[in-house]
Amino acid sequence: MKTKIKNIIISFSFLGALLFLMVASIIAPDIDISNSERRTLLQLPELSWDAVVNKDIDGDRYFDNLEEYLLDQFVWRDGFRTINSATRRYAFMQKDVNDIFVLKGNIFSMYYQFNEKAVEQFAGVYNKVISRYFSKNGANIYYTIVPDKSYYASEANGYLSINYDKLYSTMQNKLSDHTYIEIRDLLDINDYYKTDLHWDQTKIIDVANKILASMGNEGNVSLEDFEQKKFEGFEGSYYGQAALPLKKDTLIYLTNEMLENCKVSYLDEGEFGKTGKVSFIDVPMYAEEKLGGVDSYDVFLWGARSLIQIENPNCDNGKELVIFRDSFGSSLAPLLASEYSKITILDLRYVKSDFIGFITTFSDNCDVLFMYNSALVNTPAVIF
Amino acid sequence: MRCIVLLFSSITFLYYFLPIVIVIYFLVPKKLKNFVLLIASLFFYFVGEPIYSILMICSAFSGWAHGLLIEKFRGTKWSKVALISSLVVGFGLLGFFKYSNFFITNINNLFGLKGDASIGLLSIALPIGISFYTFQILSYTIDLYWGRAKVQKNPFDFATYVALFPQLIAGPIVRYTTVQDELEHRTHSFEDIAYGVGRFAIGLGKKIILSNTLAEFGAVLAGLSEKTVLSYWVYAIAFTLQIYFDFSGYSDMAIGLGRVFGFHFLENFNYPYISKSISEFWRRWHMSLGTWFKDYVYIPLGGNRVPLGRWIFNTMVVWMFTGFWHGAEWNFIIWGLYFGVILILEKFFILKFFDKLPKVLGSIISHTYTLFLTVIGFVIFNETSLAGVGKTLSAMFGGEGLAFSNSETIYYLRSYIAVIIVAAILSTPLLKKLGEYICSKKIGNSIVSVLQPVCYIAILLICTASLINGSFNPFIYFRF
């Protein structure tokens, strides 16, 4: 190739690429929410002389905010994120990118710093709740810790791993008056979604049975008891973080006539926040409208909710189960429903323990189960 | 707070400012090209420093006006007065904005002034690039006084020189004599544009792909739950590579952009990490600053044609100011003096010792010696306090009672080792020589010709991907 032609090609191709991507970014409509990143994207900042010259509350001027907006709204943003992730993983052979690593198509989040104070604070909140609401009503207190899926993969594959034994023993020492239900031995890496942090509801039947048995229930559940409903193309929360073209999951949720007959309702938090009035909104057990949204796992009991009640008309034993849980509990709770007339599900991340008495009451001799995942237990100040 | 400037490595610059400026620049007639560059450069600076844009314009006007006076009174004492006046204004502004609080803090400390008795610090931020454009302006007035430069009568052309956005905020320090002819008469060709585009792409890659990743690695190491001796050493080495790719990457981008617009800036880096002495290192590192101090400070002080004691004094003065130029902190002064001492020792002892060694052994030892001292130097440079320097150096040499290594250090070292190796290789001329060898063959040249534009686009896309992902994007040389 003649040098002159080469120079012309270099000049026009580079400048052409800049102009093409500029025009494409301008033409492409702005997006409100990034499903892959699970966050709202910035919109065009308002231009004013004051914004250009003076810094805002975050210490940024107009052009700083404009840069952030242009980054968020850059054309083919997800594609570029994939290029970045692939470059780091395959060209630079980084073991993780932003603490996300992939093993045979299975995505993990790496965390390894044991936070003893966080674990103790977590247990402290449990004890506070027990002391305040369950010390005089004859409740039976149980707790378990759901192992996050890194438990089954990090250390064995050369990744940094938290000292799980220390985490579990710290929790057990602080809750020694209550019954611990060990479930780690019932799970393995295949029981979790590949693209998500959560477990697969179809793989936790044995976990449900152990918990039921530990709480003195005679009945148990079997996969055959349920109809499996499937949602193909499930992109779990790690899928967007990994930003790689990995195989998506199939999300399966279990239902049957008994579950469909249950009355499910969640606290109308908006109404409670505005007026202080406790009212509930009746909903189906599974939020099918959430499938394909920002987080399809919200199909289980409507995602992040402070208080949900499941009343089972097919169970007349009068027993109540109270579960303090995170999203792992959302997929487990339906599997426990057959043994209880009522299940009250609370998430201490969304309702401060001091306020529980304002939104619900508990029956005497109820079973109480605390179940949060190990990563959350190790995180400071998530429940109060 | 995010970075407050229109970085070359920002989406705003890459995909909006730059293509628009280039298109307008090549569309307008020749007589308007400088005007386009001036407006673009002022906007470029205004984006990062709205208020201090006025300061830069005033500085440029001062340099231009002093130039006219120096020329007008040439041959009289007033010409010298005009020169001194330009130096007072230039160094005065630099001193006020960059060093006031340093001196106030040290006066307070020296005299034990505390509380209401102390001198209050000034509420001023460091104007971006003031060290660079001040030195450029002064190079003009000094060279004009010495008769090396031609007077610039057009204030807009002079302002274009001072504000020229490719080198405005991070150099290289382009002397007026380098571009004085090109300011008025420069040509444009696809050869220059292609070279400039390629150089810009390489600089962008150095900055975003390598330097930012190394910076991220450094941040990871700095945040380890348990630091180790090894983590301190790896951090120091990573920073040594990071600062090279950061600064030389920016210089590449500046030189490349200059070439696109028809300017031929001098090189600023020449593979400093292959040096076999600190003297050689400083002939290869930030060359525009080194030659500035040599020509405008060291030689006027008498250079090396003075008695030994005076020469040592001259050397230490130059290196103290070199360090101080980098920042108003004691660690920068120590950093400069550190190199001053090493250069004196090299002249009298070390280089003579190396010369006596067998060639291969001498080469290994001298190279190791240089890299070791360079890494230590950048530890001093990178710390924000003298106490921090002492603590880090102590930790590196086992003085803090730390374990040599742990699983955390090893994990991250393994995770980033490829980046370190790639960066280390690319800090040598190995790839350049390989490219030259391939291009010397006909078939190789043809392959390179096809791959070159593809590689530049690939670098651009990877850099864009990194920016979009919100990766680390610090820029070390802003504080100068």
PDB file of N, CA and C in Angstrom, chain B residues 393-427:
ATOM      1  N   LEU B 393       8.862   3.986  53.102  1.00  0.00           N
ATOM      2  CA  LEU B 393      10.209   3.445  52.886  1.00  0.00           C
ATOM      3  C   LEU B 393      10.563   2.438  53.975  1.00  0.00           C
ATOM      4  N   SER B 394      10.151   2.764  55.187  1.00  0.00           N
ATOM      5  CA  SER B 394      10.409   1.842  56.294  1.00  0.00           C
ATOM      6  C   SER B 394       9.705   0.508  56.049  1.00  0.00           C
ATOM      7  N   ALA B 395       8.452   0.580  55.605  1.00  0.00           N
ATOM      8  CA  ALA B 395       7.688  -0.650  55.341  1.00  0.00           C
ATOM      9  C   ALA B 395       8.330  -1.460  54.218  1.00  0.00           C
ATOM     10  N   MET B 396       8.831  -0.770  53.216  1.00  0.00           N
ATOM     11  CA  MET B 396       9.438  -1.474  52.077  1.00  0.00           C
ATOM     12  C   MET B 396      10.688  -2.244  52.489  1.00  0.00           C
ATOM     13  N   PHE B 397      11.354  -1.730  53.508  1.00  0.00           N
ATOM     14  CA  PHE B 397      12.595  -2.380  53.925  1.00  0.00           C
ATOM     15  C   PHE B 397      12.407  -3.152  55.249  1.00  0.00           C
ATOM     16  N   GLY B 398      11.171  -3.505  55.517  1.00  0.00           N
ATOM     17  CA  GLY B 398      10.891  -4.387  56.651  1.00  0.00           C
ATOM     18  C   GLY B 398      10.897  -3.715  57.994  1.00  0.00           C
ATOM     19  N   GLY B 399      10.827  -2.397  58.016  1.00  0.00           N
ATOM     20  CA  GLY B 399      10.936  -1.691  59.289  1.00  0.00           C
ATOM     21  C   GLY B 399       9.637  -1.540  60.048  1.00  0.00           C
ATOM     22  N   GLU B 400       8.529  -1.950  59.466  1.00  0.00           N
ATOM     23  CA  GLU B 400       7.236  -1.748  60.135  1.00  0.00           C
ATOM     24  C   GLU B 400       6.688  -3.040  60.737  1.00  0.00           C
ATOM     25  N   GLY B 401       7.506  -4.072  60.702  1.00  0.00           N
ATOM     26  CA  GLY B 401       7.075  -5.342  61.286  1.00  0.00           C
ATOM     27  C   GLY B 401       5.991  -6.052  60.496  1.00  0.00           C
ATOM     28  N   LEU B 402       5.904  -5.767  59.205  1.00  0.00           N
ATOM     29  CA  LEU B 402       4.871  -6.408  58.384  1.00  0.00           C
ATOM     30  C   LEU B 402       5.341  -7.763  57.892  1.00  0.00           C
ATOM     31  N   ALA B 403       4.366  -8.624  57.607  1.00  0.00           N
ATOM     32  CA  ALA B 403       4.708  -9.906  56.980  1.00  0.00           C
ATOM     33  C   ALA B 403       5.245  -9.621  55.578  1.00  0.00           C
ATOM     34  N   PHE B 404       6.067 -10.532  55.081  1.00  0.00           N
ATOM     35  CA  PHE B 404       6.595 -10.298  53.737  1.00  0.00           C
ATOM     36  C   PHE B 404       5.483 -10.354  52.698  1.00  0.00           C
ATOM     37  N   SER B 405       4.580 -11.302  52.850  1.00  0.00           N
ATOM     38  CA  SER B 405       3.495 -11.441  51.887  1.00  0.00           C
ATOM     39  C   SER B 405       2.307 -12.117  52.548  1.00  0.00           C
ATOM     40  N   ASN B 406       1.191 -12.109  51.863  1.00  0.00           N
ATOM     41  CA  ASN B 406       0.019 -12.880  52.317  1.00  0.00           C
ATOM     42  C   ASN B 406      -0.832 -13.228  51.094  1.00  0.00           C
ATOM     43  N   SER B 407      -1.894 -13.967  51.336  1.00  0.00           N
ATOM     44  CA  SER B 407      -2.697 -14.457  50.208  1.00  0.00           C
ATOM     45  C   SER B 407      -3.338 -13.320  49.428  1.00  0.00           C
ATOM     46  N   GLU B 408      -3.682 -12.259  50.126  1.00  0.00           N
ATOM     47  CA  GLU B 408      -4.319 -11.108  49.489  1.00  0.00           C
ATOM     48  C   GLU B 408      -3.347 -10.445  48.498  1.00  0.00           C
ATOM     49  N   THR B 409      -2.122 -10.234  48.957  1.00  0.00           N
ATOM     50  CA  THR B 409      -1.110  -9.617  48.093  1.00  0.00           C
ATOM     51  C   THR B 409      -0.858 -10.492  46.873  1.00  0.00           C
ATOM     52  N   ILE B 410      -0.700 -11.779  47.118  1.00  0.00           N
ATOM     53  CA  ILE B 410      -0.399 -12.704  46.017  1.00  0.00           C
ATOM     54  C   ILE B 410      -1.552 -12.749  45.015  1.00  0.00           C
ATOM     55  N   TYR B 411      -2.776 -12.757  45.532  1.00  0.00           N
ATOM     56  CA  TYR B 411      -3.930 -12.821  44.635  1.00  0.00           C
ATOM     57  C   TYR B 411      -3.930 -11.615  43.686  1.00  0.00           C
ATOM     58  N   TYR B 412      -3.785 -10.434  44.260  1.00  0.00           N
ATOM     59  CA  TYR B 412      -3.857  -9.246  43.409  1.00  0.00           C
ATOM     60  C   TYR B 412      -2.636  -9.113  42.510  1.00  0.00           C
ATOM     61  N   LEU B 413      -1.506  -9.572  42.985  1.00  0.00           N
ATOM     62  CA  LEU B 413      -0.325  -9.563  42.125  1.00  0.00           C
ATOM     63  C   LEU B 413      -0.557 -10.464  40.912  1.00  0.00           C
ATOM     64  N   ARG B 414      -1.120 -11.626  41.158  1.00  0.00           N
ATOM     65  CA  ARG B 414      -1.426 -12.541  40.048  1.00  0.00           C
ATOM     66  C   ARG B 414      -2.476 -11.942  39.121  1.00  0.00           C
ATOM     67  N   SER B 415      -3.430 -11.248  39.709  1.00  0.00           N
ATOM     68  CA  SER B 415      -4.511 -10.694  38.900  1.00  0.00           C
ATOM     69  C   SER B 415      -4.022  -9.575  37.973  1.00  0.00           C
ATOM     70  N   TYR B 416      -3.029  -8.841  38.437  1.00  0.00           N
ATOM     71  CA  TYR B 416      -2.561  -7.699  37.649  1.00  0.00           C
ATOM     72  C   TYR B 416      -1.183  -7.927  37.031  1.00  0.00           C
ATOM     73  N   ILE B 417      -0.660  -9.131  37.157  1.00  0.00           N
ATOM     74  CA  ILE B 417       0.712  -9.352  36.708  1.00  0.00           C
ATOM     75  C   ILE B 417       0.863  -9.138  35.204  1.00  0.00           C
ATOM     76  N   ALA B 418      -0.181  -9.504  34.440  1.00  0.00           N
ATOM     77  CA  ALA B 418      -0.088  -9.333  32.996  1.00  0.00           C
ATOM     78  C   ALA B 418       0.032  -7.848  32.632  1.00  0.00           C
ATOM     79  N   VAL B 419      -0.708  -7.023  33.343  1.00  0.00           N
ATOM     80  CA  VAL B 419      -0.640  -5.578  33.084  1.00  0.00           C
ATOM     81  C   VAL B 419       0.760  -5.065  33.404  1.00  0.00           C
ATOM     82  N   ILE B 420       1.292  -5.527  34.519  1.00  0.00           N
ATOM     83  CA  ILE B 420       2.637  -5.097  34.915  1.00  0.00           C
ATOM     84  C   ILE B 420       3.659  -5.520  33.851  1.00  0.00           C
ATOM     85  N   ILE B 421       3.546  -6.753  33.391  1.00  0.00           N
ATOM     86  CA  ILE B 421       4.513  -7.249  32.399  1.00  0.00           C
ATOM     87  C   ILE B 421       4.376  -6.483  31.083  1.00  0.00           C
ATOM     88  N   VAL B 422       3.147  -6.319  30.634  1.00  0.00           N
ATOM     89  CA  VAL B 422       2.919  -5.571  29.386  1.00  0.00           C
ATOM     90  C   VAL B 422       3.467  -4.151  29.530  1.00  0.00           C
ATOM     91  N   ALA B 423       3.146  -3.521  30.658  1.00  0.00           N
ATOM     92  CA  ALA B 423       3.614  -2.147  30.879  1.00  0.00           C
ATOM     93  C   ALA B 423       5.136  -2.096  30.910  1.00  0.00           C
ATOM     94  N   ALA B 424       5.740  -3.072  31.572  1.00  0.00           N
ATOM     95  CA  ALA B 424       7.211  -3.078  31.658  1.00  0.00           C
ATOM     96  C   ALA B 424       7.827  -3.235  30.265  1.00  0.00           C
ATOM     97  N   ILE B 425       7.246  -4.112  29.471  1.00  0.00           N
ATOM     98  CA  ILE B 425       7.788  -4.312  28.107  1.00  0.00           C
ATOM     99  C   ILE B 425       7.593  -3.050  27.269  1.00  0.00           C
ATOM    100  N   LEU B 426       6.407  -2.452  27.375  1.00  0.00           N
ATOM    101  CA  LEU B 426       6.128  -1.273  26.554  1.00  0.00           C
ATOM    102  C   LEU B 426       6.868  -0.024  27.046  1.00  0.00           C
ATOM    103  N   SER B 427       7.469  -0.114  28.217  1.00  0.00           N
ATOM    104  CA  SER B 427       8.276   1.033  28.661  1.00  0.00           C
ATOM    105  C   SER B 427       9.680   0.972  28.064  1.00  0.00           C
TER     106      SER B 427
END
